[in-house]
Coordinates of C-alpha atoms in Angstrom, one line a residue:
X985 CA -38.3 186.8 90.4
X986 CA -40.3 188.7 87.9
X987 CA -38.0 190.8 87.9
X988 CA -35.3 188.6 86.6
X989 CA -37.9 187.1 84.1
X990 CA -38.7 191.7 83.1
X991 CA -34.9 192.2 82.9
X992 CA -34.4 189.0 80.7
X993 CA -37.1 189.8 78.4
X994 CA -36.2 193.6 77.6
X995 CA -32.8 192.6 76.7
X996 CA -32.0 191.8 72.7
X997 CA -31.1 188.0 71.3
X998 CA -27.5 189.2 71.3
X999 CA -27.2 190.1 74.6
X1000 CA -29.0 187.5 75.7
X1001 CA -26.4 185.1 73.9
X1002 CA -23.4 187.2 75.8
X1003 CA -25.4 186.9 79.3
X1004 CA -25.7 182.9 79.0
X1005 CA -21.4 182.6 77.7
X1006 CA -20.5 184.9 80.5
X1007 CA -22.5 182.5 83.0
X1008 CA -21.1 179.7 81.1
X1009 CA -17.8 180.5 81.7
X1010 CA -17.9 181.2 85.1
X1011 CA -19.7 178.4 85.5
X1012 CA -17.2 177.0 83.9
X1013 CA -14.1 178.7 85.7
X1014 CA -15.5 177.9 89.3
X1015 CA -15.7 174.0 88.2
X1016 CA -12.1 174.0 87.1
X1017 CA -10.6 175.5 90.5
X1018 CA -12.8 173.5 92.2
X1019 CA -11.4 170.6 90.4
X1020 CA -7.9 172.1 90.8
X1021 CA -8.1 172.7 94.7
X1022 CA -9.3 168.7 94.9
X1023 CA -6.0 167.6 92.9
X1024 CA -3.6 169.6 95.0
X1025 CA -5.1 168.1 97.9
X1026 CA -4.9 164.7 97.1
X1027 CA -1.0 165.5 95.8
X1028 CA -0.7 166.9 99.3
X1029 CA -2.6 164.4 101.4
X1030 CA -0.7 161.7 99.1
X1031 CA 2.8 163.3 99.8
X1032 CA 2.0 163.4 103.5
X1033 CA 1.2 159.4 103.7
X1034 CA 4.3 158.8 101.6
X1035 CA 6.4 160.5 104.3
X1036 CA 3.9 158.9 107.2
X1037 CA 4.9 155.7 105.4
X1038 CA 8.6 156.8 105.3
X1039 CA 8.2 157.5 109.2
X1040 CA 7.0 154.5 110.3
X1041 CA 9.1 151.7 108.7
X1042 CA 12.4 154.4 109.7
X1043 CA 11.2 153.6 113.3
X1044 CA 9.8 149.8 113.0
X1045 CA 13.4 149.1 111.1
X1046 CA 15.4 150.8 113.7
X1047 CA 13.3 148.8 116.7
X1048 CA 13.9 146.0 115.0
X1049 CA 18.0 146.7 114.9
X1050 CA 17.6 147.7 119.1
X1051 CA 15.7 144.4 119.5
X1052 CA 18.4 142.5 117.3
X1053 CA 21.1 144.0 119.4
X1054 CA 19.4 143.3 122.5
X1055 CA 18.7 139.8 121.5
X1056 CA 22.9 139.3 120.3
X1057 CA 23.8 140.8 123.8
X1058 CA 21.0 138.3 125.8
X1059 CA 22.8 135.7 123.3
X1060 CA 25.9 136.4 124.4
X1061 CA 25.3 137.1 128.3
X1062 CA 22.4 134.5 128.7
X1063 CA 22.0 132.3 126.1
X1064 CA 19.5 130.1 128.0
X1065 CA 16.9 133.1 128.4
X1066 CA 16.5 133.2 124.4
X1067 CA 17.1 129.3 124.1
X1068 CA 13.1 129.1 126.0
X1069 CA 12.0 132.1 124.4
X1070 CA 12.8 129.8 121.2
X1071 CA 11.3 126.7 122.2
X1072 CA 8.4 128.3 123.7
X1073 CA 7.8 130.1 120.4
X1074 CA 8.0 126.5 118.6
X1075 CA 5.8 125.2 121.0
X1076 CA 2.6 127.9 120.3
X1077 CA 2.8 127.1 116.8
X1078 CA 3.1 123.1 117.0
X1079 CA 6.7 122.8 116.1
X1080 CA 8.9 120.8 118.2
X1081 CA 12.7 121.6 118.8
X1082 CA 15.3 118.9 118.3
X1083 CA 18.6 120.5 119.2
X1084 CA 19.7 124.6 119.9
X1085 CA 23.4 124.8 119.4
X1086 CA 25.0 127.9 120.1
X1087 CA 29.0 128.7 118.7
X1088 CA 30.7 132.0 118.9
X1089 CA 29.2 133.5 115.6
X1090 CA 25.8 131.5 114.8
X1091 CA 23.2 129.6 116.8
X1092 CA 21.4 126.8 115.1
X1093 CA 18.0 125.5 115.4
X1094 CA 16.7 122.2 114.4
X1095 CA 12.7 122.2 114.3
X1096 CA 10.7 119.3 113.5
X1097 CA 7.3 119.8 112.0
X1098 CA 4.4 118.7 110.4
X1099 CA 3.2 121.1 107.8
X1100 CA 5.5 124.0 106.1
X1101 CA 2.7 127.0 107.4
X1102 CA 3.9 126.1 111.1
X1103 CA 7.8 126.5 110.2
X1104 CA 6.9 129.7 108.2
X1105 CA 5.4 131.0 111.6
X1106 CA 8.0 130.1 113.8
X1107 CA 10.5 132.0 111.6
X1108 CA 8.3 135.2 111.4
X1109 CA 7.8 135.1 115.1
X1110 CA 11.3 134.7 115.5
X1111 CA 11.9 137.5 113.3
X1112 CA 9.1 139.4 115.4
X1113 CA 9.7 138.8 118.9
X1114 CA 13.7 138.1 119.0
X1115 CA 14.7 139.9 116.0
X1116 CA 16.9 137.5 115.0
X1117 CA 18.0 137.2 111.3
X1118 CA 18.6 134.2 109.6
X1119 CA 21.9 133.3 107.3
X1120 CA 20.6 129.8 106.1
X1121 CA 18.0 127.3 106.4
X1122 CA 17.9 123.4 105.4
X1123 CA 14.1 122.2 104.6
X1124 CA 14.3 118.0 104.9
X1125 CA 10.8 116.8 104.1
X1126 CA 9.2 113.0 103.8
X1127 CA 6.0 112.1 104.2
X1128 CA 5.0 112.5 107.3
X1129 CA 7.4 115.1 108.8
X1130 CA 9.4 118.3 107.8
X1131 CA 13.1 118.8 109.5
X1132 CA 14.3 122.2 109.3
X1133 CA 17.8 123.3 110.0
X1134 CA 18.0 127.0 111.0
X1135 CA 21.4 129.0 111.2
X1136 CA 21.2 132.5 112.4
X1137 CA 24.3 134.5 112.4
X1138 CA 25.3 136.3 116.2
X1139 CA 26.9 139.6 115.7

C-alpha cells in the first residue's frame, strides 16, 4: 500500500490528472459492456419466451382442433356419450339442461340458469373439455331465471 500512496506522490499534478481519466474511462468502459451484455440478454431471453409463447399456443391450438375433431366424430358415431358429458358439465356448475337436440350440421343446447357466471362456465368448459365451438347463443333473462339457447355447428 505505501507503495501505491510513494508512487502517487512522486508523480506531477498533470500526470496525476491523466492517471485518474485513464481509470475513469475504464471505469467507465467496463460499466457500459456490462450494461450492454445485460441488454442483449434480456433481447435474447425476451426473444426466446416470445417463441416459448409461439410454441405453446401452436400446440394448445392444435389439441384443441384433435379434441374438436374427436368430439364431431363421438357426435356423429355416439351422440349420447357427449349428450352426458354435456349435462354432466351443466350439472358441476348448477345449470340445468332443458332440451339437447342434435340435426345433421348443429346441436343445440337449452340451459336454464340462475346467474350469468354459471352459463359463462358451462360454455368455457365446453370449450375446454369437448372442444366444441359455438355459432350462436340466445340469452332470455327475467327475474328469477336466465334461458340460454346454445347452437354449436358439427363439422
Amino acid at each position: 500500500m505505501n507503495d501505491i500512496i510513494n508512487f502517487w506522490n512522486l508523480r506531477s499534478q498533470r500526470e496525476r490528472n491523466l492517471i485518474s481519466i485513464s481509470f475513469a474511462l475504464i471505469a467507465l468502459m467496463a460499466i457500459i459492456s456490462i450494461f450492454s451484455w445485460v441488454m442483449s440478454n434480456t433481447k435474447s431471453s425476451k426473444a426466446k419466451m416470445i417463441n416459448a409463447k409461439n410454441d405453446y399456443e401452436y400446440v394448445y391450438n392444435g389439441a384443441l382442433s384433435l379434441l374438436g375433431k374427436k368430439s364431431n366424430s363421438l357426435l356423429k358415431n355416439n351422440p349420447s356419450e357427449i349428450i352426458d358429458s354435456i349435462r354432466s358439465i351443466a350439472s358441476v356448475n348448477g345449470v340445468s339442461v332443458s332440451d339437447v337436440s342434435l340435426d345433421d350440421e348443429i346441436m343445440t343446447i337449452i340451459l336454464n340458469a340462475q346467474k350469468l357466471e354459471e352459463i359463462i362456465f358451462v360454455l368455457e368448459s365446453l370449450h375446454i373439455e369437448l372442444a366444441l365451438k359455438i355459432t350462436k347463443l340466445d340469452l332470455i333473462s327475467n327475474d328469477d331465471e336466465m334461458r340460454v339457447t346454445l347452437v354449436y355447428g358439427i363439422k
